[in-house]
Amino acid sequence: MQKTREYYKRLIKAERDYKSMTKSFLQSFFFGGLLCLAGQGILTIYNNFFEKTTASLLLSITMITIAAILTAIGIYDEMGQIAKCGLAVPITGFSNACVCAAMEYHKEGIVTGVGANCLKLAGSVIVLGTTAAVIVSSLRYLFVVIL
Amino acid sequence: MNFKLNNSYLLDSFVIGGELEGKGPISAYLDYINSFKDSTFENTEIDSLISCIDHLLEKTKLEPKDLDLAISGELSNQLTTTNYTYRTLLIPLIGIYSACSSIALGLGLGSLLLEIPKTKKILVSTSSNTESAEREFRNPNEYGGEKVGTQTFTSTVAASAILTREQTNIKFTSFTLGKVIDVGFTDANDFGRAMAPAALETLFEHFKETNTEPKDYDLILTGDLSSFGYEIVLKSLNEHFGNVTNYKDCGLILYDVNNQNVFAGGSGPGTSAGVLLAYIKKKIQKKELKKVLLCATGALLSPTMIFQKNSIPCIAHCIVMEGI
């Protein structure tokens, strides 16, 4: 080698850009909050027509459907660049992750394409979410019910 | 390792750019702008490479049987685009994988093969496609997760060139074959920084073995180092050779990084191929440039190894294109 490994390592060492990190955090906070505000608005409207549990269920369905449609027409990924994690953390992010994978693999067939790959990105949410729920519920059972 | 080339001339080349490349700073130099749309991303890439080679053969009035062999390489798994394109052409094929540095390796290998008296004409081709690369190396195209600023944008370009022993006005004079360099960098969202050591290593070796300095060239190009890698290479070149003013990066030439949505710059085999075979070729023909050194860079990563928390091996090859 013409130069040592250490020379290159030192050369490419990245400096953390706290300024742009802060900007991203604020963007996520703002757009995530805006999305939740919209969700609350829809929930308030639904509450006038349905009973409480049905209304919140319908809210989730509405959000998932809107995100799926926006993904299908190719707008969601561009919105995601502006809203950062603000769109990815709420349920809309889950919907997008499922739909984008399904779209990508639909040419490989319904079973081996869409079926097998639909949860490629979102699967970890289901698996780890369920696991976390089991652990937390067990602890709750242990402390609240038994003790 | 450096090779001096004696018999390698560029007969002609053809470059097809996609929609975004057609709106970029060098769109006037591209031979053809077309956003192909086939049923899948992979088919689209194959279509554009087939079309590119067809145009080139038509332009040079050659038939596939006039070509002794072809060298082609791109990013896809199992060289899908290459193999599916050449199944209709029936030219003896060497498929190469060198990621985004395919064009330099292809032209270099072709030039070396032209040293054998039996070979007269060699076709070299490469291509890249935003969507198929995104799907293979990153996430599904419509995924809304944040793309970080250090990421690069794979260009949609198909490029092909024919090398010949007969003298033309453009000659390839020198070729430096690079080594795989891995300094333990693991961030797959920052290829620019990952590839900078490989680029520097091959550049230093090239300058040393050919006894040249950056100022001996009208222009020094790296492949797709993004604005981050570009700064690192420039800093190091300045450190070693004084003030280097003739260094640029192909990914920053192909796109207008400030106004086009390409994050830190262009990448993909098509980037360096497109810039060299369209922009630089025409500049040399117009006598605006004479001696250009391309150091095409490639990140030889495998998504599997990245998920297993392994680092990114990188490579770079240098080729010198001269007007005569």
PDB file of N, CA, C and O in Angstrom, chain A residues 70-139:
ATOM      1  N   LEU A  70     -51.122   7.067  -0.535  1.00  0.00           N
ATOM      2  CA  LEU A  70     -50.022   8.001  -0.842  1.00  0.00           C
ATOM      3  C   LEU A  70     -48.769   7.242  -1.292  1.00  0.00           C
ATOM      4  O   LEU A  70     -48.025   7.712  -2.157  1.00  0.00           O
ATOM      5  N   THR A  71     -48.524   6.068  -0.701  1.00  0.00           N
ATOM      6  CA  THR A  71     -47.376   5.253  -1.119  1.00  0.00           C
ATOM      7  C   THR A  71     -47.581   4.770  -2.548  1.00  0.00           C
ATOM      8  O   THR A  71     -46.685   4.851  -3.382  1.00  0.00           O
ATOM      9  N   ALA A  72     -48.810   4.279  -2.815  1.00  0.00           N
ATOM     10  CA  ALA A  72     -49.104   3.718  -4.131  1.00  0.00           C
ATOM     11  C   ALA A  72     -48.946   4.747  -5.240  1.00  0.00           C
ATOM     12  O   ALA A  72     -48.469   4.420  -6.329  1.00  0.00           O
ATOM     13  N   ILE A  73     -49.320   5.993  -4.974  1.00  0.00           N
ATOM     14  CA  ILE A  73     -49.180   6.996  -6.040  1.00  0.00           C
ATOM     15  C   ILE A  73     -47.818   7.690  -6.001  1.00  0.00           C
ATOM     16  O   ILE A  73     -47.570   8.626  -6.756  1.00  0.00           O
ATOM     17  N   GLY A  74     -46.939   7.221  -5.117  1.00  0.00           N
ATOM     18  CA  GLY A  74     -45.550   7.685  -5.154  1.00  0.00           C
ATOM     19  C   GLY A  74     -45.274   9.018  -4.503  1.00  0.00           C
ATOM     20  O   GLY A  74     -44.312   9.696  -4.839  1.00  0.00           O
ATOM     21  N   ILE A  75     -46.134   9.434  -3.561  1.00  0.00           N
ATOM     22  CA  ILE A  75     -45.907  10.725  -2.895  1.00  0.00           C
ATOM     23  C   ILE A  75     -45.250  10.519  -1.527  1.00  0.00           C
ATOM     24  O   ILE A  75     -44.445  11.323  -1.087  1.00  0.00           O
ATOM     25  N   TYR A  76     -45.601   9.399  -0.880  1.00  0.00           N
ATOM     26  CA  TYR A  76     -45.207   9.192   0.519  1.00  0.00           C
ATOM     27  C   TYR A  76     -43.691   9.262   0.728  1.00  0.00           C
ATOM     28  O   TYR A  76     -43.217   9.852   1.688  1.00  0.00           O
ATOM     29  N   ASP A  77     -42.927   8.649  -0.194  1.00  0.00           N
ATOM     30  CA  ASP A  77     -41.471   8.634   0.004  1.00  0.00           C
ATOM     31  C   ASP A  77     -40.885  10.036  -0.031  1.00  0.00           C
ATOM     32  O   ASP A  77     -39.924  10.342   0.670  1.00  0.00           O
ATOM     33  N   GLU A  78     -41.507  10.910  -0.845  1.00  0.00           N
ATOM     34  CA  GLU A  78     -41.004  12.288  -0.875  1.00  0.00           C
ATOM     35  C   GLU A  78     -41.404  13.051   0.389  1.00  0.00           C
ATOM     36  O   GLU A  78     -40.635  13.866   0.910  1.00  0.00           O
ATOM     37  N   MET A  79     -42.628  12.765   0.889  1.00  0.00           N
ATOM     38  CA  MET A  79     -43.056  13.386   2.145  1.00  0.00           C
ATOM     39  C   MET A  79     -42.133  12.943   3.280  1.00  0.00           C
ATOM     40  O   MET A  79     -41.793  13.733   4.163  1.00  0.00           O
ATOM     41  N   GLY A  80     -41.726  11.673   3.234  1.00  0.00           N
ATOM     42  CA  GLY A  80     -40.850  11.111   4.270  1.00  0.00           C
ATOM     43  C   GLY A  80     -39.515  11.836   4.366  1.00  0.00           C
ATOM     44  O   GLY A  80     -38.930  11.932   5.445  1.00  0.00           O
ATOM     45  N   GLN A  81     -39.031  12.356   3.226  1.00  0.00           N
ATOM     46  CA  GLN A  81     -37.756  13.078   3.243  1.00  0.00           C
ATOM     47  C   GLN A  81     -37.876  14.401   3.972  1.00  0.00           C
ATOM     48  O   GLN A  81     -36.909  14.916   4.523  1.00  0.00           O
ATOM     49  N   ILE A  82     -39.092  14.984   3.954  1.00  0.00           N
ATOM     50  CA  ILE A  82     -39.297  16.272   4.614  1.00  0.00           C
ATOM     51  C   ILE A  82     -39.638  16.055   6.085  1.00  0.00           C
ATOM     52  O   ILE A  82     -39.103  16.712   6.967  1.00  0.00           O
ATOM     53  N   ALA A  83     -40.529  15.075   6.345  1.00  0.00           N
ATOM     54  CA  ALA A  83     -41.016  14.878   7.716  1.00  0.00           C
ATOM     55  C   ALA A  83     -40.082  14.010   8.553  1.00  0.00           C
ATOM     56  O   ALA A  83     -40.284  13.886   9.760  1.00  0.00           O
ATOM     57  N   LYS A  84     -39.060  13.396   7.894  1.00  0.00           N
ATOM     58  CA  LYS A  84     -38.103  12.512   8.602  1.00  0.00           C
ATOM     59  C   LYS A  84     -38.849  11.420   9.390  1.00  0.00           C
ATOM     60  O   LYS A  84     -39.753  10.811   8.863  1.00  0.00           O
ATOM     61  N   CYS A  85     -38.490  11.235  10.667  1.00  0.00           N
ATOM     62  CA  CYS A  85     -39.115  10.173  11.466  1.00  0.00           C
ATOM     63  C   CYS A  85     -40.552  10.495  11.855  1.00  0.00           C
ATOM     64  O   CYS A  85     -41.280   9.627  12.325  1.00  0.00           O
ATOM     65  N   GLY A  86     -40.955  11.735  11.657  1.00  0.00           N
ATOM     66  CA  GLY A  86     -42.311  12.154  12.028  1.00  0.00           C
ATOM     67  C   GLY A  86     -43.378  11.342  11.328  1.00  0.00           C
ATOM     68  O   GLY A  86     -44.478  11.141  11.848  1.00  0.00           O
ATOM     69  N   LEU A  87     -43.082  10.859  10.130  1.00  0.00           N
ATOM     70  CA  LEU A  87     -44.042  10.044   9.394  1.00  0.00           C
ATOM     71  C   LEU A  87     -43.780   8.561   9.590  1.00  0.00           C
ATOM     72  O   LEU A  87     -44.639   7.734   9.357  1.00  0.00           O
ATOM     73  N   ALA A  88     -42.553   8.215   9.988  1.00  0.00           N
ATOM     74  CA  ALA A  88     -42.176   6.798  10.062  1.00  0.00           C
ATOM     75  C   ALA A  88     -42.608   6.155  11.372  1.00  0.00           C
ATOM     76  O   ALA A  88     -42.936   4.979  11.406  1.00  0.00           O
ATOM     77  N   VAL A  89     -42.594   6.923  12.462  1.00  0.00           N
ATOM     78  CA  VAL A  89     -42.902   6.342  13.770  1.00  0.00           C
ATOM     79  C   VAL A  89     -44.398   6.041  13.951  1.00  0.00           C
ATOM     80  O   VAL A  89     -44.751   4.955  14.394  1.00  0.00           O
ATOM     81  N   PRO A  90     -45.326   6.942  13.594  1.00  0.00           N
ATOM     82  CA  PRO A  90     -46.754   6.610  13.733  1.00  0.00           C
ATOM     83  C   PRO A  90     -47.167   5.447  12.815  1.00  0.00           C
ATOM     84  O   PRO A  90     -46.364   4.972  12.019  1.00  0.00           O
ATOM     85  N   ILE A  91     -48.406   5.045  12.904  1.00  0.00           N
ATOM     86  CA  ILE A  91     -48.898   3.873  12.181  1.00  0.00           C
ATOM     87  C   ILE A  91     -48.775   4.025  10.658  1.00  0.00           C
ATOM     88  O   ILE A  91     -48.699   3.042   9.925  1.00  0.00           O
ATOM     89  N   THR A  92     -48.682   5.268  10.172  1.00  0.00           N
ATOM     90  CA  THR A  92     -48.529   5.514   8.731  1.00  0.00           C
ATOM     91  C   THR A  92     -47.225   4.897   8.214  1.00  0.00           C
ATOM     92  O   THR A  92     -47.165   4.420   7.088  1.00  0.00           O
ATOM     93  N   GLY A  93     -46.186   4.925   9.050  1.00  0.00           N
ATOM     94  CA  GLY A  93     -44.896   4.361   8.658  1.00  0.00           C
ATOM     95  C   GLY A  93     -44.989   2.865   8.441  1.00  0.00           C
ATOM     96  O   GLY A  93     -44.413   2.316   7.503  1.00  0.00           O
ATOM     97  N   PHE A  94     -45.770   2.202   9.290  1.00  0.00           N
ATOM     98  CA  PHE A  94     -45.971   0.762   9.184  1.00  0.00           C
ATOM     99  C   PHE A  94     -46.697   0.437   7.876  1.00  0.00           C
ATOM    100  O   PHE A  94     -46.315  -0.478   7.139  1.00  0.00           O
ATOM    101  N   SER A  95     -47.711   1.216   7.591  1.00  0.00           N
ATOM    102  CA  SER A  95     -48.488   1.019   6.368  1.00  0.00           C
ATOM    103  C   SER A  95     -47.597   1.194   5.136  1.00  0.00           C
ATOM    104  O   SER A  95     -47.606   0.378   4.216  1.00  0.00           O
ATOM    105  N   ASN A  96     -46.792   2.250   5.142  1.00  0.00           N
ATOM    106  CA  ASN A  96     -45.877   2.516   4.035  1.00  0.00           C
ATOM    107  C   ASN A  96     -44.882   1.380   3.837  1.00  0.00           C
ATOM    108  O   ASN A  96     -44.649   0.922   2.716  1.00  0.00           O
ATOM    109  N   ALA A  97     -44.332   0.881   4.949  1.00  0.00           N
ATOM    110  CA  ALA A  97     -43.334  -0.187   4.862  1.00  0.00           C
ATOM    111  C   ALA A  97     -43.931  -1.450   4.234  1.00  0.00           C
ATOM    112  O   ALA A  97     -43.278  -2.130   3.446  1.00  0.00           O
ATOM    113  N   CYS A  98     -45.208  -1.744   4.568  1.00  0.00           N
ATOM    114  CA  CYS A  98     -45.857  -2.937   3.990  1.00  0.00           C
ATOM    115  C   CYS A  98     -46.155  -2.726   2.512  1.00  0.00           C
ATOM    116  O   CYS A  98     -45.864  -3.581   1.673  1.00  0.00           O
ATOM    117  N   VAL A  99     -46.741  -1.575   2.194  1.00  0.00           N
ATOM    118  CA  VAL A  99     -47.185  -1.340   0.820  1.00  0.00           C
ATOM    119  C   VAL A  99     -45.999  -1.216  -0.138  1.00  0.00           C
ATOM    120  O   VAL A  99     -46.019  -1.770  -1.237  1.00  0.00           O
ATOM    121  N   CYS A 100     -44.939  -0.518   0.284  1.00  0.00           N
ATOM    122  CA  CYS A 100     -43.812  -0.335  -0.631  1.00  0.00           C
ATOM    123  C   CYS A 100     -43.159  -1.680  -0.961  1.00  0.00           C
ATOM    124  O   CYS A 100     -42.795  -1.929  -2.111  1.00  0.00           O
ATOM    125  N   ALA A 101     -43.071  -2.565   0.037  1.00  0.00           N
ATOM    126  CA  ALA A 101     -42.487  -3.884  -0.222  1.00  0.00           C
ATOM    127  C   ALA A 101     -43.393  -4.701  -1.136  1.00  0.00           C
ATOM    128  O   ALA A 101     -42.926  -5.377  -2.056  1.00  0.00           O
ATOM    129  N   ALA A 102     -44.703  -4.615  -0.894  1.00  0.00           N
ATOM    130  CA  ALA A 102     -45.653  -5.360  -1.739  1.00  0.00           C
ATOM    131  C   ALA A 102     -45.585  -4.887  -3.184  1.00  0.00           C
ATOM    132  O   ALA A 102     -45.602  -5.684  -4.124  1.00  0.00           O
ATOM    133  N   MET A 103     -45.476  -3.570  -3.370  1.00  0.00           N
ATOM    134  CA  MET A 103     -45.389  -3.008  -4.726  1.00  0.00           C
ATOM    135  C   MET A 103     -44.130  -3.489  -5.431  1.00  0.00           C
ATOM    136  O   MET A 103     -44.127  -3.816  -6.611  1.00  0.00           O
ATOM    137  N   GLU A 104     -43.032  -3.497  -4.662  1.00  0.00           N
ATOM    138  CA  GLU A 104     -41.737  -3.844  -5.234  1.00  0.00           C
ATOM    139  C   GLU A 104     -41.701  -5.299  -5.714  1.00  0.00           C
ATOM    140  O   GLU A 104     -41.049  -5.623  -6.687  1.00  0.00           O
ATOM    141  N   TYR A 105     -42.420  -6.168  -5.001  1.00  0.00           N
ATOM    142  CA  TYR A 105     -42.294  -7.597  -5.305  1.00  0.00           C
ATOM    143  C   TYR A 105     -43.505  -8.185  -6.013  1.00  0.00           C
ATOM    144  O   TYR A 105     -43.553  -9.393  -6.199  1.00  0.00           O
ATOM    145  N   HIS A 106     -44.474  -7.346  -6.410  1.00  0.00           N
ATOM    146  CA  HIS A 106     -45.695  -7.934  -6.981  1.00  0.00           C
ATOM    147  C   HIS A 106     -45.430  -8.678  -8.290  1.00  0.00           C
ATOM    148  O   HIS A 106     -46.158  -9.577  -8.652  1.00  0.00           O
ATOM    149  N   LYS A 107     -44.333  -8.330  -8.979  1.00  0.00           N
ATOM    150  CA  LYS A 107     -44.009  -9.017 -10.234  1.00  0.00           C
ATOM    151  C   LYS A 107     -43.540 -10.445 -10.002  1.00  0.00           C
ATOM    152  O   LYS A 107     -43.489 -11.250 -10.920  1.00  0.00           O
ATOM    153  N   GLU A 108     -43.181 -10.750  -8.768  1.00  0.00           N
ATOM    154  CA  GLU A 108     -42.690 -12.093  -8.459  1.00  0.00           C
ATOM    155  C   GLU A 108     -43.813 -13.022  -8.015  1.00  0.00           C
ATOM    156  O   GLU A 108     -43.571 -14.111  -7.519  1.00  0.00           O
ATOM    157  N   GLY A 109     -45.048 -12.568  -8.182  1.00  0.00           N
ATOM    158  CA  GLY A 109     -46.204 -13.411  -7.883  1.00  0.00           C
ATOM    159  C   GLY A 109     -46.866 -13.067  -6.563  1.00  0.00           C
ATOM    160  O   GLY A 109     -46.281 -12.397  -5.720  1.00  0.00           O
ATOM    161  N   ILE A 110     -48.100 -13.547  -6.402  1.00  0.00           N
ATOM    162  CA  ILE A 110     -48.868 -13.231  -5.194  1.00  0.00           C
ATOM    163  C   ILE A 110     -48.267 -13.950  -3.975  1.00  0.00           C
ATOM    164  O   ILE A 110     -48.068 -13.345  -2.930  1.00  0.00           O
ATOM    165  N   VAL A 111     -47.952 -15.233  -4.147  1.00  0.00           N
ATOM    166  CA  VAL A 111     -47.479 -16.009  -2.990  1.00  0.00           C
ATOM    167  C   VAL A 111     -45.996 -15.751  -2.702  1.00  0.00           C
ATOM    168  O   VAL A 111     -45.621 -15.302  -1.619  1.00  0.00           O
ATOM    169  N   THR A 112     -45.145 -16.005  -3.713  1.00  0.00           N
ATOM    170  CA  THR A 112     -43.702 -15.875  -3.477  1.00  0.00           C
ATOM    171  C   THR A 112     -43.238 -14.414  -3.524  1.00  0.00           C
ATOM    172  O   THR A 112     -42.165 -14.093  -3.038  1.00  0.00           O
ATOM    173  N   GLY A 113     -44.029 -13.558  -4.111  1.00  0.00           N
ATOM    174  CA  GLY A 113     -43.637 -12.150  -4.195  1.00  0.00           C
ATOM    175  C   GLY A 113     -44.249 -11.340  -3.079  1.00  0.00           C
ATOM    176  O   GLY A 113     -43.606 -11.069  -2.060  1.00  0.00           O
ATOM    177  N   VAL A 114     -45.529 -10.971  -3.253  1.00  0.00           N
ATOM    178  CA  VAL A 114     -46.203 -10.107  -2.275  1.00  0.00           C
ATOM    179  C   VAL A 114     -46.279 -10.783  -0.905  1.00  0.00           C
ATOM    180  O   VAL A 114     -45.877 -10.212   0.102  1.00  0.00           O
ATOM    181  N   GLY A 115     -46.758 -12.030  -0.898  1.00  0.00           N
ATOM    182  CA  GLY A 115     -46.952 -12.737   0.371  1.00  0.00           C
ATOM    183  C   GLY A 115     -45.676 -12.873   1.173  1.00  0.00           C
ATOM    184  O   GLY A 115     -45.631 -12.596   2.371  1.00  0.00           O
ATOM    185  N   ALA A 116     -44.613 -13.271   0.482  1.00  0.00           N
ATOM    186  CA  ALA A 116     -43.365 -13.539   1.198  1.00  0.00           C
ATOM    187  C   ALA A 116     -42.619 -12.268   1.577  1.00  0.00           C
ATOM    188  O   ALA A 116     -41.868 -12.249   2.548  1.00  0.00           O
ATOM    189  N   ASN A 117     -42.795 -11.204   0.813  1.00  0.00           N
ATOM    190  CA  ASN A 117     -41.970 -10.010   1.041  1.00  0.00           C
ATOM    191  C   ASN A 117     -42.693  -8.819   1.653  1.00  0.00           C
ATOM    192  O   ASN A 117     -42.066  -7.819   1.958  1.00  0.00           O
ATOM    193  N   CYS A 118     -44.026  -8.924   1.766  1.00  0.00           N
ATOM    194  CA  CYS A 118     -44.822  -7.783   2.239  1.00  0.00           C
ATOM    195  C   CYS A 118     -44.326  -7.270   3.590  1.00  0.00           C
ATOM    196  O   CYS A 118     -44.245  -6.073   3.818  1.00  0.00           O
ATOM    197  N   LEU A 119     -43.953  -8.176   4.470  1.00  0.00           N
ATOM    198  CA  LEU A 119     -43.530  -7.759   5.805  1.00  0.00           C
ATOM    199  C   LEU A 119     -42.003  -7.702   5.937  1.00  0.00           C
ATOM    200  O   LEU A 119     -41.456  -7.755   7.027  1.00  0.00           O
ATOM    201  N   LYS A 120     -41.335  -7.597   4.788  1.00  0.00           N
ATOM    202  CA  LYS A 120     -39.877  -7.569   4.792  1.00  0.00           C
ATOM    203  C   LYS A 120     -39.336  -6.477   5.716  1.00  0.00           C
ATOM    204  O   LYS A 120     -38.393  -6.692   6.472  1.00  0.00           O
ATOM    205  N   LEU A 121     -39.916  -5.291   5.620  1.00  0.00           N
ATOM    206  CA  LEU A 121     -39.454  -4.178   6.451  1.00  0.00           C
ATOM    207  C   LEU A 121     -40.254  -4.081   7.743  1.00  0.00           C
ATOM    208  O   LEU A 121     -39.719  -3.760   8.791  1.00  0.00           O
ATOM    209  N   ALA A 122     -41.572  -4.363   7.632  1.00  0.00           N
ATOM    210  CA  ALA A 122     -42.444  -4.137   8.785  1.00  0.00           C
ATOM    211  C   ALA A 122     -42.504  -5.344   9.706  1.00  0.00           C
ATOM    212  O   ALA A 122     -43.009  -5.244  10.827  1.00  0.00           O
ATOM    213  N   GLY A 123     -42.011  -6.483   9.255  1.00  0.00           N
ATOM    214  CA  GLY A 123     -42.095  -7.717  10.046  1.00  0.00           C
ATOM    215  C   GLY A 123     -41.470  -7.583  11.414  1.00  0.00           C
ATOM    216  O   GLY A 123     -42.002  -8.104  12.404  1.00  0.00           O
ATOM    217  N   SER A 124     -40.350  -6.840  11.482  1.00  0.00           N
ATOM    218  CA  SER A 124     -39.669  -6.711  12.772  1.00  0.00           C
ATOM    219  C   SER A 124     -40.548  -5.999  13.790  1.00  0.00           C
ATOM    220  O   SER A 124     -40.457  -6.266  14.987  1.00  0.00           O
ATOM    221  N   VAL A 125     -41.422  -5.094  13.300  1.00  0.00           N
ATOM    222  CA  VAL A 125     -42.320  -4.389  14.222  1.00  0.00           C
ATOM    223  C   VAL A 125     -43.271  -5.388  14.870  1.00  0.00           C
ATOM    224  O   VAL A 125     -43.504  -5.365  16.083  1.00  0.00           O
ATOM    225  N   ILE A 126     -43.791  -6.322  14.034  1.00  0.00           N
ATOM    226  CA  ILE A 126     -44.741  -7.311  14.555  1.00  0.00           C
ATOM    227  C   ILE A 126     -44.041  -8.267  15.541  1.00  0.00           C
ATOM    228  O   ILE A 126     -44.495  -8.467  16.661  1.00  0.00           O
ATOM    229  N   VAL A 127     -42.904  -8.804  15.086  1.00  0.00           N
ATOM    230  CA  VAL A 127     -42.203  -9.783  15.924  1.00  0.00           C
ATOM    231  C   VAL A 127     -41.747  -9.161  17.245  1.00  0.00           C
ATOM    232  O   VAL A 127     -42.043  -9.670  18.331  1.00  0.00           O
ATOM    233  N   LEU A 128     -41.026  -8.040  17.134  1.00  0.00           N
ATOM    234  CA  LEU A 128     -40.485  -7.430  18.353  1.00  0.00           C
ATOM    235  C   LEU A 128     -41.581  -6.778  19.188  1.00  0.00           C
ATOM    236  O   LEU A 128     -41.504  -6.766  20.416  1.00  0.00           O
ATOM    237  N   GLY A 129     -42.601  -6.259  18.513  1.00  0.00           N
ATOM    238  CA  GLY A 129     -43.735  -5.656  19.221  1.00  0.00           C
ATOM    239  C   GLY A 129     -44.441  -6.692  20.076  1.00  0.00           C
ATOM    240  O   GLY A 129     -44.749  -6.456  21.255  1.00  0.00           O
ATOM    241  N   THR A 130     -44.689  -7.869  19.475  1.00  0.00           N
ATOM    242  CA  THR A 130     -45.352  -8.947  20.216  1.00  0.00           C
ATOM    243  C   THR A 130     -44.494  -9.400  21.395  1.00  0.00           C
ATOM    244  O   THR A 130     -44.988  -9.574  22.518  1.00  0.00           O
ATOM    245  N   THR A 131     -43.209  -9.572  21.120  1.00  0.00           N
ATOM    246  CA  THR A 131     -42.294 -10.007  22.178  1.00  0.00           C
ATOM    247  C   THR A 131     -42.297  -9.009  23.333  1.00  0.00           C
ATOM    248  O   THR A 131     -42.411  -9.401  24.511  1.00  0.00           O
ATOM    249  N   ALA A 132     -42.194  -7.724  22.998  1.00  0.00           N
ATOM    250  CA  ALA A 132     -42.178  -6.688  24.032  1.00  0.00           C
ATOM    251  C   ALA A 132     -43.484  -6.715  24.820  1.00  0.00           C
ATOM    252  O   ALA A 132     -43.483  -6.591  26.060  1.00  0.00           O
ATOM    253  N   ALA A 133     -44.600  -6.909  24.120  1.00  0.00           N
ATOM    254  CA  ALA A 133     -45.907  -6.939  24.793  1.00  0.00           C
ATOM    255  C   ALA A 133     -45.982  -8.097  25.774  1.00  0.00           C
ATOM    256  O   ALA A 133     -46.477  -7.934  26.907  1.00  0.00           O
ATOM    257  N   VAL A 134     -45.468  -9.253  25.378  1.00  0.00           N
ATOM    258  CA  VAL A 134     -45.491 -10.429  26.256  1.00  0.00           C
ATOM    259  C   VAL A 134     -44.666 -10.160  27.515  1.00  0.00           C
ATOM    260  O   VAL A 134     -45.109 -10.409  28.644  1.00  0.00           O
ATOM    261  N   ILE A 135     -43.467  -9.578  27.308  1.00  0.00           N
ATOM    262  CA  ILE A 135     -42.585  -9.302  28.451  1.00  0.00           C
ATOM    263  C   ILE A 135     -43.236  -8.304  29.412  1.00  0.00           C
ATOM    264  O   ILE A 135     -43.325  -8.547  30.629  1.00  0.00           O
ATOM    265  N   VAL A 136     -43.745  -7.198  28.852  1.00  0.00           N
ATOM    266  CA  VAL A 136     -44.329  -6.154  29.701  1.00  0.00           C
ATOM    267  C   VAL A 136     -45.562  -6.682  30.431  1.00  0.00           C
ATOM    268  O   VAL A 136     -45.745  -6.464  31.638  1.00  0.00           O
ATOM    269  N   SER A 137     -46.410  -7.437  29.713  1.00  0.00           N
ATOM    270  CA  SER A 137     -47.625  -7.981  30.341  1.00  0.00           C
ATOM    271  C   SER A 137     -47.279  -8.969  31.444  1.00  0.00           C
ATOM    272  O   SER A 137     -47.941  -9.000  32.502  1.00  0.00           O
ATOM    273  N   SER A 138     -46.229  -9.784  31.227  1.00  0.00           N
ATOM    274  CA  SER A 138     -45.814 -10.744  32.252  1.00  0.00           C
ATOM    275  C   SER A 138     -45.375 -10.002  33.507  1.00  0.00           C
ATOM    276  O   SER A 138     -45.741 -10.392  34.635  1.00  0.00           O
ATOM    277  N   LEU A 139     -44.599  -8.931  33.316  1.00  0.00           N
ATOM    278  CA  LEU A 139     -44.123  -8.156  34.459  1.00  0.00           C
ATOM    279  C   LEU A 139     -45.297  -7.535  35.207  1.00  0.00           C
ATOM    280  O   LEU A 139     -45.356  -7.546  36.438  1.00  0.00           O
TER     281      LEU A 139
END
